[in-house]
mmCIF file of C-alpha atoms in Angstrom:
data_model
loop_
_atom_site.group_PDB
_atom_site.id
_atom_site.type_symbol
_atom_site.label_atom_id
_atom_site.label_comp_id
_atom_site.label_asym_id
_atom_site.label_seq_id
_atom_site.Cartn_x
_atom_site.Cartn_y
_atom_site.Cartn_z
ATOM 1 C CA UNK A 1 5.336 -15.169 -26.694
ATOM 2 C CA UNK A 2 2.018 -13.189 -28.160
ATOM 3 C CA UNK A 3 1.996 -9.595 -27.673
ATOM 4 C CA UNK A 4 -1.142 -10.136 -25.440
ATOM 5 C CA UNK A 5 1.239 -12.387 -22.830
ATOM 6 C CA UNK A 6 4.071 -9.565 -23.444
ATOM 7 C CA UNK A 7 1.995 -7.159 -21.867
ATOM 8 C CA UNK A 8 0.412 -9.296 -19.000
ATOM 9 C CA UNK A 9 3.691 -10.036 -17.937
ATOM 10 C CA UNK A 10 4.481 -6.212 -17.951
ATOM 11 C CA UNK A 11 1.487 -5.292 -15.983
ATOM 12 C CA UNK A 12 1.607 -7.449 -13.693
ATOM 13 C CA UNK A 13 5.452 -6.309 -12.904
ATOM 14 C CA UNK A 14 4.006 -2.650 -12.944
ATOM 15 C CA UNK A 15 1.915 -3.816 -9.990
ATOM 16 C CA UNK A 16 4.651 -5.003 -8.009
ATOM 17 C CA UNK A 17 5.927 -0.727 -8.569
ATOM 18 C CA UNK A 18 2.489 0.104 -7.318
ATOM 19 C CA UNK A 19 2.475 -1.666 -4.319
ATOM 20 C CA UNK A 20 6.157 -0.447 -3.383
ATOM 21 C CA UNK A 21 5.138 3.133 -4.150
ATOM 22 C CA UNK A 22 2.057 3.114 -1.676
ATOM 23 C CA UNK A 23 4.433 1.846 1.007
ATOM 24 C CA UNK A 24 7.083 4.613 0.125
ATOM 25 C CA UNK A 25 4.027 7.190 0.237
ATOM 26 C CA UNK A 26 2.977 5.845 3.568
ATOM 27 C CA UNK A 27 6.496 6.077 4.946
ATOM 28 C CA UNK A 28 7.025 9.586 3.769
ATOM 29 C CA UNK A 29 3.561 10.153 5.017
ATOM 30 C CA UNK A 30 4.268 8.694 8.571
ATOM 31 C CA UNK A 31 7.483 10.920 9.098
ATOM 32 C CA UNK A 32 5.728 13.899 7.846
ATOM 33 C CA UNK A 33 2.617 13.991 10.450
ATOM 34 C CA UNK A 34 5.229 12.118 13.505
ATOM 35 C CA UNK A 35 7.710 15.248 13.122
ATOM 36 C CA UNK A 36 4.647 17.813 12.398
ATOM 37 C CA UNK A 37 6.454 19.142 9.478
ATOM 38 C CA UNK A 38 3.285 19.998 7.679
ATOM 39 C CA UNK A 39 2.903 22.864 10.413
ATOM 40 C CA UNK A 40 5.752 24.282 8.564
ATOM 41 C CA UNK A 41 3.101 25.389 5.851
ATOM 42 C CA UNK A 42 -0.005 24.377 6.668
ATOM 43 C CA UNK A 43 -2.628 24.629 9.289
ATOM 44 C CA UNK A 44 -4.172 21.443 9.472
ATOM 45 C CA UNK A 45 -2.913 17.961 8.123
ATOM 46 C CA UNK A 46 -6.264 17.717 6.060
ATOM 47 C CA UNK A 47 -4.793 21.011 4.466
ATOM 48 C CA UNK A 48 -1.355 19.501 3.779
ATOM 49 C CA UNK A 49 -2.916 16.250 2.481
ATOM 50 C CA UNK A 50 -5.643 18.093 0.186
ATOM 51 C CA UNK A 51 -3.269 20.779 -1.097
ATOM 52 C CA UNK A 52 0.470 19.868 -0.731
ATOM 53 C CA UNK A 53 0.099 16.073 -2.562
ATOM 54 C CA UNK A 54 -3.794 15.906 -3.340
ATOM 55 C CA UNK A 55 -4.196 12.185 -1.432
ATOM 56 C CA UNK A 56 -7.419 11.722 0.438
ATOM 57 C CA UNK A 57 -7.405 11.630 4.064
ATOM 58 C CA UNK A 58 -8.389 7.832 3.644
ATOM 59 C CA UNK A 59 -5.909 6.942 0.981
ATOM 60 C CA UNK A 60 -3.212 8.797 3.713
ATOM 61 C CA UNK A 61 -4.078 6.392 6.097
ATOM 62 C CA UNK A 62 -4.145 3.238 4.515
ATOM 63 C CA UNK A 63 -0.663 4.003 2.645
ATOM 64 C CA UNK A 64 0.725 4.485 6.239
ATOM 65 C CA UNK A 65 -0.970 1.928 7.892
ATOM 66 C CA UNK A 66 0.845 -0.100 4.976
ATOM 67 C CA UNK A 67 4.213 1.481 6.122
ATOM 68 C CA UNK A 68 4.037 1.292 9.945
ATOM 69 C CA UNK A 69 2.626 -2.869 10.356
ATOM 70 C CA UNK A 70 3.601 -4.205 6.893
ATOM 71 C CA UNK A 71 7.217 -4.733 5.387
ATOM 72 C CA UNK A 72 8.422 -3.303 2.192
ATOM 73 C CA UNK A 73 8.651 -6.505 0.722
ATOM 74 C CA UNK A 74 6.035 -8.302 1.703
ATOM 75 C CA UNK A 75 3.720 -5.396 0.288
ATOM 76 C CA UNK A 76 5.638 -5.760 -3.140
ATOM 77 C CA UNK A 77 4.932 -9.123 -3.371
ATOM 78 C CA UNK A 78 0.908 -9.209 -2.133
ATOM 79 C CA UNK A 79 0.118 -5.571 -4.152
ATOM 80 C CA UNK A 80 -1.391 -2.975 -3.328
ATOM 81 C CA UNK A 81 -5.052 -4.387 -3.013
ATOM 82 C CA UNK A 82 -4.414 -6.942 -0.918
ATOM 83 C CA UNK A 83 -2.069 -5.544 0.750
ATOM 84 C CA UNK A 84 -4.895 -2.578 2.168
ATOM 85 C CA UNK A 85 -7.181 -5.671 3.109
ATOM 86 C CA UNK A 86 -4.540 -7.570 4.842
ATOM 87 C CA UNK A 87 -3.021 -4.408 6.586
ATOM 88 C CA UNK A 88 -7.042 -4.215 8.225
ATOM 89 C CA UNK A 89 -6.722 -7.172 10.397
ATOM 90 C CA UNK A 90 -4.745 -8.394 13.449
ATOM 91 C CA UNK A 91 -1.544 -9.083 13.400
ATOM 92 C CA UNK A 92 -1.841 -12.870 14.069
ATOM 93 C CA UNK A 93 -5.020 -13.013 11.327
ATOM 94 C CA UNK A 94 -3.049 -11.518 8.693
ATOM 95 C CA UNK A 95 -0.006 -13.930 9.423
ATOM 96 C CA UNK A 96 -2.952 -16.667 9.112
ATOM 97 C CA UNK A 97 -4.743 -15.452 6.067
ATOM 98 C CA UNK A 98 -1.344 -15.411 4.431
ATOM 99 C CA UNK A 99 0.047 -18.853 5.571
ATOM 100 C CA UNK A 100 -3.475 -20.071 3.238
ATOM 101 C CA UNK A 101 -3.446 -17.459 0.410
ATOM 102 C CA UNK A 102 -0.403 -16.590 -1.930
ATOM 103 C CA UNK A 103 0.013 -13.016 -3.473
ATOM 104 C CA UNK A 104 -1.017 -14.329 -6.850
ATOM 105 C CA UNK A 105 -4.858 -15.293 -5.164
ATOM 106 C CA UNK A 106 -7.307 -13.094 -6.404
ATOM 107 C CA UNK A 107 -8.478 -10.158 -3.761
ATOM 108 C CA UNK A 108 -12.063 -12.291 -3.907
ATOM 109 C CA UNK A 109 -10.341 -15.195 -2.540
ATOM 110 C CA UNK A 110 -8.638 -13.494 0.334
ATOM 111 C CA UNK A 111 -11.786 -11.700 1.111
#
């Protein structure tokens, strides 16, 4: 194996992390604004999401939408990308959309 393959292979694991980490973020994110524990420090939960961890308020609410109507896994496996398109449709679309497409399609072809 070239170096070049080596480090495909190594980026495309690293995406795999990235797509976990936006559903962790989204969890965390989703307790934090359900129990109001922002409050605790900050006025607003613009103010907690701009000062406290520096995540848009549109970035917040795609990594929970991720959380609350996606699994874990299933966001591991389709990425990050695709995973923020798929989360933006219905239920019974998304189930559709990924009975055709596999997680290694390119976002182009799911779009």
């Amino acid at each position: 194996m070239d170096k070049l393959q080596q480090y495909t292979i190594e980026i495309l694991q690293l995406k795999k992390t990235v797509g976990t980490s936006c559903w962790q973020i989204g969890n965390k994110l989703n307790e934090i604004k359900e129990s109001k524990l922002y409050l605790l420090n900050y006025g607003t939960w613009g103010e907690f999401l701009e000062k406290a961890v520096d995540i848009s308020s549109r970035s917040a609410y795609q990594f929970m939408q991720l959380a609350s109507n996606m699994e874990k896994k299933t966001v591991e496996e389709w990425g990050a990308s695709k995973s923020v398109l798929l989360v933006q449709v219905t239920e019974p679309l998304r189930k559709e959309i990924m009975e055709i497409h596999n997680p290694e399609d390119k976002v182009e072809e799911i779009k």
